[in-house]
PDB file of C-alpha atoms in Angstrom:
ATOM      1  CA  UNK A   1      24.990 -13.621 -34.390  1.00  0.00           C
ATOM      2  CA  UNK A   2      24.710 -13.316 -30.871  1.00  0.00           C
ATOM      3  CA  UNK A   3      21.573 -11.679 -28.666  1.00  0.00           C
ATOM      4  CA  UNK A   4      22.857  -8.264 -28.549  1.00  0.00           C
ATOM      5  CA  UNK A   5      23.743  -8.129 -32.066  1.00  0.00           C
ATOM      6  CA  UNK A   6      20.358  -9.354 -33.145  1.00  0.00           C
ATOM      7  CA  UNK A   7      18.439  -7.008 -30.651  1.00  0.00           C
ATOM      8  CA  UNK A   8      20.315  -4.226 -31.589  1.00  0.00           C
ATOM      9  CA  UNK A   9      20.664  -4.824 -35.409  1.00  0.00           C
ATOM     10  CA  UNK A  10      16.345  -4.871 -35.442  1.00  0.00           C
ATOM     11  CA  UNK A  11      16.055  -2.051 -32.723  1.00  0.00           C
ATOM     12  CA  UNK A  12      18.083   0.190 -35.063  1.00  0.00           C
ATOM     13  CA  UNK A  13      16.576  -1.294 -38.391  1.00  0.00           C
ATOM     14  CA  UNK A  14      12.782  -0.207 -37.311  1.00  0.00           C
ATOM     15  CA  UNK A  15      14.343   3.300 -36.249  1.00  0.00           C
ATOM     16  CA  UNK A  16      13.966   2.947 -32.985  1.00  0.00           C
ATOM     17  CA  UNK A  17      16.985   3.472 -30.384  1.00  0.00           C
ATOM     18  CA  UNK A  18      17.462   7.090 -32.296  1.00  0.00           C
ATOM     19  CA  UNK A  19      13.583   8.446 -30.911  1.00  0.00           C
ATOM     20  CA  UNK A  20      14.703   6.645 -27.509  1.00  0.00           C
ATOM     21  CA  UNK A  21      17.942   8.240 -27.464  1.00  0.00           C
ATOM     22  CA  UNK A  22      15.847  11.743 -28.189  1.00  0.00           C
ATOM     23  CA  UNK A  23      13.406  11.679 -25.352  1.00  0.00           C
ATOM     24  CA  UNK A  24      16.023  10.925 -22.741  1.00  0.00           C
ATOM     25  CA  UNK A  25      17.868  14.305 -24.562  1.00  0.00           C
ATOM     26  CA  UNK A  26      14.569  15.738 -23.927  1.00  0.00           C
ATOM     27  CA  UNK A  27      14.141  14.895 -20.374  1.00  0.00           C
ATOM     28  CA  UNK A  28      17.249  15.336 -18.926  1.00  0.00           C
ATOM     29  CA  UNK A  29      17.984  19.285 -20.387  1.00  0.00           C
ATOM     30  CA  UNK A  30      14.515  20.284 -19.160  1.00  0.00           C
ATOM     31  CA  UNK A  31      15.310  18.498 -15.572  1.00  0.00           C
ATOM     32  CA  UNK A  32      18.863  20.161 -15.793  1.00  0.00           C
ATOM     33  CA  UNK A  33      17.110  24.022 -17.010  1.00  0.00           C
ATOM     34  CA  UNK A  34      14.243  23.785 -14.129  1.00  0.00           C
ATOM     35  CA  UNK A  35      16.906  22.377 -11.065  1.00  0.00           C
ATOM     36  CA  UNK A  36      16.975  24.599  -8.591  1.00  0.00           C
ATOM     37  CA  UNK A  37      18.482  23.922  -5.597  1.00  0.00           C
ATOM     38  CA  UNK A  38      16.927  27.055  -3.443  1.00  0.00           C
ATOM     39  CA  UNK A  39      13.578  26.475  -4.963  1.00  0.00           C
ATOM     40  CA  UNK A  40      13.629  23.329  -2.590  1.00  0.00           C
ATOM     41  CA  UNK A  41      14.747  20.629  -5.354  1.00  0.00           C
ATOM     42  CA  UNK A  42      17.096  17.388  -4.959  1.00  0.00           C
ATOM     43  CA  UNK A  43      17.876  14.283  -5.098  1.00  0.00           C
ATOM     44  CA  UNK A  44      14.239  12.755  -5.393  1.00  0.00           C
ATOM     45  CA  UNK A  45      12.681  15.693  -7.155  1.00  0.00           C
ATOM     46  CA  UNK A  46      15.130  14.985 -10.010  1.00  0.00           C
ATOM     47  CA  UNK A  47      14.810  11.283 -10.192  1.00  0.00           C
ATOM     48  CA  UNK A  48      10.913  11.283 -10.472  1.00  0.00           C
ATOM     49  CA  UNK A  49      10.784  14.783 -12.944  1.00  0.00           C
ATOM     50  CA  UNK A  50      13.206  12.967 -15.466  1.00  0.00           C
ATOM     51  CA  UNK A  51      10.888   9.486 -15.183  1.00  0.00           C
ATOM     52  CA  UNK A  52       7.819  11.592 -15.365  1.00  0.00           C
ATOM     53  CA  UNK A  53       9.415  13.871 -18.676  1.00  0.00           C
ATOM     54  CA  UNK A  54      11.287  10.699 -20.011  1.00  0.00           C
ATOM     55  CA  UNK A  55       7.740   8.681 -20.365  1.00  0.00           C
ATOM     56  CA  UNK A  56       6.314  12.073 -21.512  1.00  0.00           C
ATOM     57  CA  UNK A  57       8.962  12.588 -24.600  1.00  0.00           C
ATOM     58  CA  UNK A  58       8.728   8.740 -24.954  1.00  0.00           C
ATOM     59  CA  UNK A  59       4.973   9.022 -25.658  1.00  0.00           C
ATOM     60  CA  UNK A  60       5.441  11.641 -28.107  1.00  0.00           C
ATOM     61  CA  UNK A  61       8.204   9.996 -30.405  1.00  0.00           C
ATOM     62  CA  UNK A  62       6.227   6.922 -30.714  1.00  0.00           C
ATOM     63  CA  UNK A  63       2.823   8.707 -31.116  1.00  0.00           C
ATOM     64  CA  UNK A  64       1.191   7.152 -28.429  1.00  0.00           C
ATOM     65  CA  UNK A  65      -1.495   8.118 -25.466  1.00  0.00           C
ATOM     66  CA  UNK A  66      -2.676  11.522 -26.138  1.00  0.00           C
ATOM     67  CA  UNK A  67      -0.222  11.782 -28.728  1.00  0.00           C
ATOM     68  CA  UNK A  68      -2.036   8.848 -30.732  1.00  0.00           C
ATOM     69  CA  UNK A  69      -2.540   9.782 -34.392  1.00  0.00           C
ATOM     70  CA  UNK A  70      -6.416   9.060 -36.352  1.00  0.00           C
ATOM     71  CA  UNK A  71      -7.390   9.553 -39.342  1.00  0.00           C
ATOM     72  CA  UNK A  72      -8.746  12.998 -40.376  1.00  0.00           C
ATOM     73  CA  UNK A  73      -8.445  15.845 -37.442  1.00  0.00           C
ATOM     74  CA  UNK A  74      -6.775  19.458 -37.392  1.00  0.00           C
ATOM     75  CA  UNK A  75      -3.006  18.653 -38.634  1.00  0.00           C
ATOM     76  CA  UNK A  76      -1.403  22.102 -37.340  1.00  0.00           C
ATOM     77  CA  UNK A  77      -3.574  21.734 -34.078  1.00  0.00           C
ATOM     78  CA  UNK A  78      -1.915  18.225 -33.169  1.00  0.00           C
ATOM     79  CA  UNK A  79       1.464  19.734 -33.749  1.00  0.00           C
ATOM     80  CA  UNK A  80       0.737  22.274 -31.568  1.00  0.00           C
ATOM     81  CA  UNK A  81       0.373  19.889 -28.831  1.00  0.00           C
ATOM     82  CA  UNK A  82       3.293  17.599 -29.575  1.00  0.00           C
ATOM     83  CA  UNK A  83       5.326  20.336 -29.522  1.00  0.00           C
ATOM     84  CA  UNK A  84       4.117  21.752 -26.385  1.00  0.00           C
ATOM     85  CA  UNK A  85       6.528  22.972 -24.214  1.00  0.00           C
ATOM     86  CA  UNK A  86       9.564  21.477 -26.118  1.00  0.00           C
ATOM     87  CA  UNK A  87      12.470  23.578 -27.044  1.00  0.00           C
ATOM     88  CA  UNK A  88      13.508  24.701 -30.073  1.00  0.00           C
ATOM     89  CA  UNK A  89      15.995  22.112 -30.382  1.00  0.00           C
ATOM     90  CA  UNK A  90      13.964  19.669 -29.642  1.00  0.00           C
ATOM     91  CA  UNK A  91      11.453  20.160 -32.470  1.00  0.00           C
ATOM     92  CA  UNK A  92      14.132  20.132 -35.023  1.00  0.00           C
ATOM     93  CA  UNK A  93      15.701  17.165 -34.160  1.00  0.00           C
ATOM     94  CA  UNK A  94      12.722  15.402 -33.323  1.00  0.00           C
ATOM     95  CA  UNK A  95      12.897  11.755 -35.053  1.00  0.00           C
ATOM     96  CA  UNK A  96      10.174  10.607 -37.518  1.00  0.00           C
ATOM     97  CA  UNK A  97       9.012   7.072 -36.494  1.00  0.00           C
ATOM     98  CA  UNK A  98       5.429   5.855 -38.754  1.00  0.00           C
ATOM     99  CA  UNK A  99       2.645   5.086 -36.180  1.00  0.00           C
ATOM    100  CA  UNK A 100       2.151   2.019 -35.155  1.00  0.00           C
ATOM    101  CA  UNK A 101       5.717   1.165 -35.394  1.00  0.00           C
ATOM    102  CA  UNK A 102       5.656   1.205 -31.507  1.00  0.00           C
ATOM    103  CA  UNK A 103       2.914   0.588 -28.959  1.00  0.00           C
ATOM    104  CA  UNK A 104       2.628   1.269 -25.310  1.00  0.00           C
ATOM    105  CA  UNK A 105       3.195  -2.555 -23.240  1.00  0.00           C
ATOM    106  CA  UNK A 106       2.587  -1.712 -19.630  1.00  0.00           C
ATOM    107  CA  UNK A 107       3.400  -5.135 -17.499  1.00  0.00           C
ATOM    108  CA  UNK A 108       2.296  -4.637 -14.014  1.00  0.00           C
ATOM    109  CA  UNK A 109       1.675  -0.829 -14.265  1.00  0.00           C
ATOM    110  CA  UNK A 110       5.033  -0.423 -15.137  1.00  0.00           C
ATOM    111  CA  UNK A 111       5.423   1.815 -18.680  1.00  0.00           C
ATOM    112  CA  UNK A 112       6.526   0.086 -21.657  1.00  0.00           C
ATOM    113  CA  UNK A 113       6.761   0.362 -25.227  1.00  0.00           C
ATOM    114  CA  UNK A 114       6.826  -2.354 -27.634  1.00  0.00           C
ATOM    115  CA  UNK A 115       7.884  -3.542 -31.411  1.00  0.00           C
ATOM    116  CA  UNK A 116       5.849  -6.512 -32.262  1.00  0.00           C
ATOM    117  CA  UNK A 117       8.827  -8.685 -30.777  1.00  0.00           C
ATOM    118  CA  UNK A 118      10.378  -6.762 -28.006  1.00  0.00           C
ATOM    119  CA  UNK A 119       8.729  -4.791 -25.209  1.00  0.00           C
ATOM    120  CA  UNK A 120      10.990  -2.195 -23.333  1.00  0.00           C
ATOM    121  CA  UNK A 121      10.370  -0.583 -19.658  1.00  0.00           C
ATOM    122  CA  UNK A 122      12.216   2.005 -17.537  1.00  0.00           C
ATOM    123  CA  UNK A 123      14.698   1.642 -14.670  1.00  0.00           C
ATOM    124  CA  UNK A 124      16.661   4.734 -12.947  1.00  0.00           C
ATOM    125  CA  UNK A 125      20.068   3.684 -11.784  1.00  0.00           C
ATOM    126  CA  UNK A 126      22.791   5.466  -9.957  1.00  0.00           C
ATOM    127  CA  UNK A 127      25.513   7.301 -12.644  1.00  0.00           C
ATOM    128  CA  UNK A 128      28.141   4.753 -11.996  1.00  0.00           C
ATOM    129  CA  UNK A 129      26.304   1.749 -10.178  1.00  0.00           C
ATOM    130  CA  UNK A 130      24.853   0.475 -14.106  1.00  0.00           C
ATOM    131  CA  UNK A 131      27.181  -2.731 -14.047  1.00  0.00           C
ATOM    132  CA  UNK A 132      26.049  -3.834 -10.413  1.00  0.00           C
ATOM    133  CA  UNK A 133      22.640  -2.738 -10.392  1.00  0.00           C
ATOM    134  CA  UNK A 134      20.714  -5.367  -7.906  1.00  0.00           C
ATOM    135  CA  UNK A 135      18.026  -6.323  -9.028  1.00  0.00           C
ATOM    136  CA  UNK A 136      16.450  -7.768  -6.029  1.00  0.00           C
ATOM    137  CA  UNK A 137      16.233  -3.866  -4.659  1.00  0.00           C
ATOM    138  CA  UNK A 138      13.851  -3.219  -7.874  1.00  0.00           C
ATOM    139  CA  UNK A 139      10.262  -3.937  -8.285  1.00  0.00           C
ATOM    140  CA  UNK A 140       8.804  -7.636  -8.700  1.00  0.00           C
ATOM    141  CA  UNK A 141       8.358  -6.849 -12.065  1.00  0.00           C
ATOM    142  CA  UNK A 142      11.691  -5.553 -12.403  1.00  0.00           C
ATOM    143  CA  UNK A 143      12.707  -8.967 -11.042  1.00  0.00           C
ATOM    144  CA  UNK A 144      10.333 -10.690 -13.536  1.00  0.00           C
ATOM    145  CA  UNK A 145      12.547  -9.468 -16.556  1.00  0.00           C
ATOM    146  CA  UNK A 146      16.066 -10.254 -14.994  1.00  0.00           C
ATOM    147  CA  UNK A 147      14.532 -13.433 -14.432  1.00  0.00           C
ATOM    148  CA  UNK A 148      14.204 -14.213 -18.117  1.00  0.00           C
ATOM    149  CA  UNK A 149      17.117 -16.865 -19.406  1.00  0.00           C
ATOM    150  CA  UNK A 150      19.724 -15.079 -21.844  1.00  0.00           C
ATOM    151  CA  UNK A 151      18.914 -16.633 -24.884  1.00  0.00           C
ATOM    152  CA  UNK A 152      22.550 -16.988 -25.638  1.00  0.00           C
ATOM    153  CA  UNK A 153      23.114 -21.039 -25.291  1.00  0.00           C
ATOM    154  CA  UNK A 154      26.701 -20.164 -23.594  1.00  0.00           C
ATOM    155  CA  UNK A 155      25.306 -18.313 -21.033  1.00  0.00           C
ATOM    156  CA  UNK A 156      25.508 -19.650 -17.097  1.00  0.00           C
ATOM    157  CA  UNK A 157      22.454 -21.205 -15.667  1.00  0.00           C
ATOM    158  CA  UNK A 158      19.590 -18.378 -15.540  1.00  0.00           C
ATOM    159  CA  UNK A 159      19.123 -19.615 -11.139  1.00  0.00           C
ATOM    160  CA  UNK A 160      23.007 -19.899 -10.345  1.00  0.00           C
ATOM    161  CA  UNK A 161      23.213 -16.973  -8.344  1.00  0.00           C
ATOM    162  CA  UNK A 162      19.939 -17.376  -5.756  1.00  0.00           C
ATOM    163  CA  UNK A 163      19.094 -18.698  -3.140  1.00  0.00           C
ATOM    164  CA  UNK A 164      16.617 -21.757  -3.014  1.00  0.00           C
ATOM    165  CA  UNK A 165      13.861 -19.349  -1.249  1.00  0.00           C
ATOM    166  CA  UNK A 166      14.508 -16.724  -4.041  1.00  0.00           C
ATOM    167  CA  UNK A 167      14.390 -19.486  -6.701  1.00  0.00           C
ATOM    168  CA  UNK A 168      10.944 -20.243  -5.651  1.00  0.00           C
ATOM    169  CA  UNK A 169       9.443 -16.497  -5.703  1.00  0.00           C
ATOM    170  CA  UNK A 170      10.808 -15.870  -8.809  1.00  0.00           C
ATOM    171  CA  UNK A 171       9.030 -19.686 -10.158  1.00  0.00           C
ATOM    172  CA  UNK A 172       6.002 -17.959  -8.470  1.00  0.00           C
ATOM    173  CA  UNK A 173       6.419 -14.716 -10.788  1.00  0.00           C
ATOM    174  CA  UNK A 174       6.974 -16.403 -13.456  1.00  0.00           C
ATOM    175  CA  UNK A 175       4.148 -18.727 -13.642  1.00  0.00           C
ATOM    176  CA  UNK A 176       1.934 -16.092 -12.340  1.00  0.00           C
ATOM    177  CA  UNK A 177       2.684 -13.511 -15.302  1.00  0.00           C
ATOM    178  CA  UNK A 178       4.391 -15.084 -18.510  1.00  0.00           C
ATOM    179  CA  UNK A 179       6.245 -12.364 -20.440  1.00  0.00           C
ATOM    180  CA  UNK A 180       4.466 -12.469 -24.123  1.00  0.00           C
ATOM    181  CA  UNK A 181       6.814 -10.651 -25.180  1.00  0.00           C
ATOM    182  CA  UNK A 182      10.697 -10.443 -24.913  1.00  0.00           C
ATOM    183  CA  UNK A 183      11.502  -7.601 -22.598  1.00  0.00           C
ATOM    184  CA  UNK A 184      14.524  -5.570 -22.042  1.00  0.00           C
ATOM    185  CA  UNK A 185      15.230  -3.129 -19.680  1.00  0.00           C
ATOM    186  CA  UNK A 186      16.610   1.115 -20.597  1.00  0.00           C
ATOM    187  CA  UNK A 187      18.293   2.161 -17.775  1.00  0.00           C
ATOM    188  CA  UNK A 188      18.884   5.861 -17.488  1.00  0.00           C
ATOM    189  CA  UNK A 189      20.364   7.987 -14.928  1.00  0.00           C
ATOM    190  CA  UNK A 190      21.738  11.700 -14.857  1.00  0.00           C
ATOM    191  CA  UNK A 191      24.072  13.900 -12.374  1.00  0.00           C
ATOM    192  CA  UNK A 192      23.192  17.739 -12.254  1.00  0.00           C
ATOM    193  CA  UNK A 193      26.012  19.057 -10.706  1.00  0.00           C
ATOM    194  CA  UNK A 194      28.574  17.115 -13.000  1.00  0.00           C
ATOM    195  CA  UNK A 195      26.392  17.618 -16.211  1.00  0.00           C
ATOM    196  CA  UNK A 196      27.079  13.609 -16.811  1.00  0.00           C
ATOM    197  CA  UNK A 197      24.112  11.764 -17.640  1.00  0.00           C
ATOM    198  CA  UNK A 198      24.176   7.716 -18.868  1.00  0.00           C
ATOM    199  CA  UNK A 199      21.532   5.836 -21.047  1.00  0.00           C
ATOM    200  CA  UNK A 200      21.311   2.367 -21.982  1.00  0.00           C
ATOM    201  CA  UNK A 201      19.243  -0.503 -23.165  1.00  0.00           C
ATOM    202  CA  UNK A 202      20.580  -4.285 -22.792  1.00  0.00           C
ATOM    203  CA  UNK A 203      18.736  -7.488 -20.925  1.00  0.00           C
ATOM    204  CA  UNK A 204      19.588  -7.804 -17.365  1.00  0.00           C
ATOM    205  CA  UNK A 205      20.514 -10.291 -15.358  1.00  0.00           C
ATOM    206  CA  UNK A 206      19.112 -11.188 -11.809  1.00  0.00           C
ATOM    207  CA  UNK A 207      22.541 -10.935 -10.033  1.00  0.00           C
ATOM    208  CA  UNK A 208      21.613 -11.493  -6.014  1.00  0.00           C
ATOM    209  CA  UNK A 209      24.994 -13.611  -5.727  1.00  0.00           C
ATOM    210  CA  UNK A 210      26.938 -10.917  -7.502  1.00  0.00           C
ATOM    211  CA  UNK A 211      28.497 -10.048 -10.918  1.00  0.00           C
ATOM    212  CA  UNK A 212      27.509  -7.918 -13.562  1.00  0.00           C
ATOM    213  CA  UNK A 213      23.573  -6.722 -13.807  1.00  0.00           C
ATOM    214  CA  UNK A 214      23.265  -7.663 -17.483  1.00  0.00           C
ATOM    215  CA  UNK A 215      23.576 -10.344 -19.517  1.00  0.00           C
ATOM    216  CA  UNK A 216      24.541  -7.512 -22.327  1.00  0.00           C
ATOM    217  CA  UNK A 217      23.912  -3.515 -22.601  1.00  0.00           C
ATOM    218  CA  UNK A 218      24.022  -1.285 -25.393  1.00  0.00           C
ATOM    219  CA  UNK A 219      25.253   2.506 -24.576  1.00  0.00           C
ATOM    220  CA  UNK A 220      23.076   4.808 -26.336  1.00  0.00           C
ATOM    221  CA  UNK A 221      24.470   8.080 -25.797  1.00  0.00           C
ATOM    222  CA  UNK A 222      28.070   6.658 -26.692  1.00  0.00           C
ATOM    223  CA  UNK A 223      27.411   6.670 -30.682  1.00  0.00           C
ATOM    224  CA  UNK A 224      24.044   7.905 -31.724  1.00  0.00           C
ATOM    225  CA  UNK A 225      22.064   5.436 -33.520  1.00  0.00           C
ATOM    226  CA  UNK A 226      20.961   5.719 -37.130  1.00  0.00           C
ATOM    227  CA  UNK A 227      17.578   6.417 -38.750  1.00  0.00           C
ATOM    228  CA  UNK A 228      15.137   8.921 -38.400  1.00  0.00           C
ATOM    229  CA  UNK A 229      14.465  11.776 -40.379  1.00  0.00           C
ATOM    230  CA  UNK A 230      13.409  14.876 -38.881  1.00  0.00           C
ATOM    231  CA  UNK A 231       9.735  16.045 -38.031  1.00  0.00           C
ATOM    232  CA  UNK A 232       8.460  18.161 -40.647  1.00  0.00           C
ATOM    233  CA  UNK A 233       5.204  20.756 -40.295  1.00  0.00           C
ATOM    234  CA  UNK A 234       2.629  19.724 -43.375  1.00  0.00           C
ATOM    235  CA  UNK A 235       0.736  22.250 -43.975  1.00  0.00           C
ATOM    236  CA  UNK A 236      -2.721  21.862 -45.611  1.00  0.00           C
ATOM    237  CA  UNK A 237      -3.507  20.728 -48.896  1.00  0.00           C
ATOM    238  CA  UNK A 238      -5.728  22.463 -51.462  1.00  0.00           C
ATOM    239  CA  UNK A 239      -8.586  20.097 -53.270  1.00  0.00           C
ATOM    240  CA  UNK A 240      -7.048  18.673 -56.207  1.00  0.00           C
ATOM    241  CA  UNK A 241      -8.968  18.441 -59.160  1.00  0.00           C
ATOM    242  CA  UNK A 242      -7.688  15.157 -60.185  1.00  0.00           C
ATOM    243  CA  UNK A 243     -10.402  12.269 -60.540  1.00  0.00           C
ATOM    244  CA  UNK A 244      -8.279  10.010 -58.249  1.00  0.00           C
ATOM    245  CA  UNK A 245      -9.185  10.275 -54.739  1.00  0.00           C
ATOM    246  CA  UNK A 246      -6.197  11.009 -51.950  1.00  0.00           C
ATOM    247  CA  UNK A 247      -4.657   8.994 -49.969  1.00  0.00           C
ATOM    248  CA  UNK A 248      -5.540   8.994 -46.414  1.00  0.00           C
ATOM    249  CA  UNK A 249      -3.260  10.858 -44.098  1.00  0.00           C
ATOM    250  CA  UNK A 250      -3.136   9.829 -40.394  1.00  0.00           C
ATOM    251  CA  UNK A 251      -2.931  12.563 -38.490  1.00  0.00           C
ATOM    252  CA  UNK A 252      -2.263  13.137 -34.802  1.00  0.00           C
ATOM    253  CA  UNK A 253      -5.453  14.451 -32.411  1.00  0.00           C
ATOM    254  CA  UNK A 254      -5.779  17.079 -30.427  1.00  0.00           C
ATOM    255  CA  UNK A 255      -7.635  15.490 -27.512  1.00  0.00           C
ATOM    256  CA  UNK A 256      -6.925  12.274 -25.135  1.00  0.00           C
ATOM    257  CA  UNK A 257      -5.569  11.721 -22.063  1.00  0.00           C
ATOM    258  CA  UNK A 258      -2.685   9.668 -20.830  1.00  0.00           C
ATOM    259  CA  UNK A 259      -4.201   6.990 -18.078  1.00  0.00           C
ATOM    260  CA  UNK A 260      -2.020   7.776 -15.246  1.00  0.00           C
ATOM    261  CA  UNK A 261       0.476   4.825 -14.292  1.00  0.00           C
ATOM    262  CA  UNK A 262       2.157   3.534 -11.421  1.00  0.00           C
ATOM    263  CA  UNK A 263       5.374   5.689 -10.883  1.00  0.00           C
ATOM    264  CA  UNK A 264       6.915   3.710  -8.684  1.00  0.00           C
ATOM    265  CA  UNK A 265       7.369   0.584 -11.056  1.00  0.00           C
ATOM    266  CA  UNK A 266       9.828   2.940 -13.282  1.00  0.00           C
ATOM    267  CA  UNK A 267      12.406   4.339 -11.217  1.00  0.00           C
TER     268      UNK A 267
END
């Protein structure tokens, strides 16, 4: 089986591509409802409101930040703020992922999310520029992940496209911050006017001499992955008189606060 096919086959098995695929849904119709062109908006203002709404709706799925979930707490308040300011869409097809399942995995200030053996950050790109995306234009850390070897053994040489002064930075990154964890990349990127908007997730490739971006991508928007149920409202239970005791419920809390991170790192 080769990389992709193993990436993707677990990604999908733990129910996770379907709550990514639903926050970018998310983002992009609220960036595409609030646009407005005579209000001042463009270019910029809709690159940094979809990061800012993607990581938002990202946060949510997978119960993390203030979205966290503890045990005990007011059930109907929590919803109340995990459905804050979605639509009415949104709510109803709003995936069902168990706690824990993911975890946020900043590297460098850079957002991420993370399975126990794959961690996943953000990257804009330009509608049509996916396949050619340079690396070298993006963040160090950015870098740092195209660096990574394809663990496909039939793969080219992980260095045959750079330059001997390149080589050495990139040596430099990588010996200063060892990836822990297998990262991949979802790029994302979205066109008002057209109403076209692209989403993937694949491993890139650091591609200074040319050729493709990625070692392999996976379209996400193209056929909509499976898994997931939808979010359902629980409303509270009576005492039951039975001598055995309940099972805990974990719950999501009302109050915590995001730390702020580095916006920069994921367009």
């Amino acid at each position: 089986m080769s990389d992709r096919d193993a990436v993707i086959s677990r990604l999908e098995s733990q129910g996770v591509l379907l709550p990514i695929r639903w926050a970018f849904l998310s983002a992009t119709d609220r960036v595409a409802s609030d646009y407005s062109e005579a209000a001042g908006h463009d270019t910029t203002w809709i690159g940094v409101s979809r990061f800012t709404l993607f990581r938002d709706r990202l946060d949510r799925v997978f119960s993390c930040g203030r979205y966290a979930v503890q045990e005990g707490g007011d059930g109907r308040a929590s919803l109340d703020l995990l459905h804050a300011e979605l639509t009415p869409r949104d709510i109803e097809s709003f995936p069902v992922l168990e706690a824990g399942t993911v975890r946020r995995s900043n590297l460098n200030g850079s957002p991420g999310w993370a399975t126990d053996e794959s961690r996943f950050l953000l990257a804009s790109a330009p509608l049509r520029g996916f396949d050619e995306l340079p690396w070298l234009s993006k963040s160090p850390t950015k870098q740092l992940i195209a660096s990574q070897p394809d663990p496909d053994p039939d793969q080219a040489s992980l260095f045959e496209d750079i330059t001997d002064d390149e080589r050495g930075g990139i040596t430099e990154l990588l010996a200063a911050e060892a990836l822990a964890l297998d990262t991949l990349v979802v790029a994302h990127a979205q066109d008002i006017e057209r109403g076209e908007r692209r989403l993937v997730i694949g491993r890139p490739r650091l591609n200074e001499g040319g050729g493709s971006a990625w070692h392999w991508m996976h379209n996400l928007l193209e056929t909509p992955p499976s898994g997931g149920g939808r979010l359902q409202i629980r409303e509270p239970q009576t005492a039951s008189p039975s001598p055995v005791p309940d099972a805990p419920v974990r719950l999501r809390k009302q109050m915590a606060q995001i730390r702020p991170t580095e916006r920069a790192e994921g367009q």
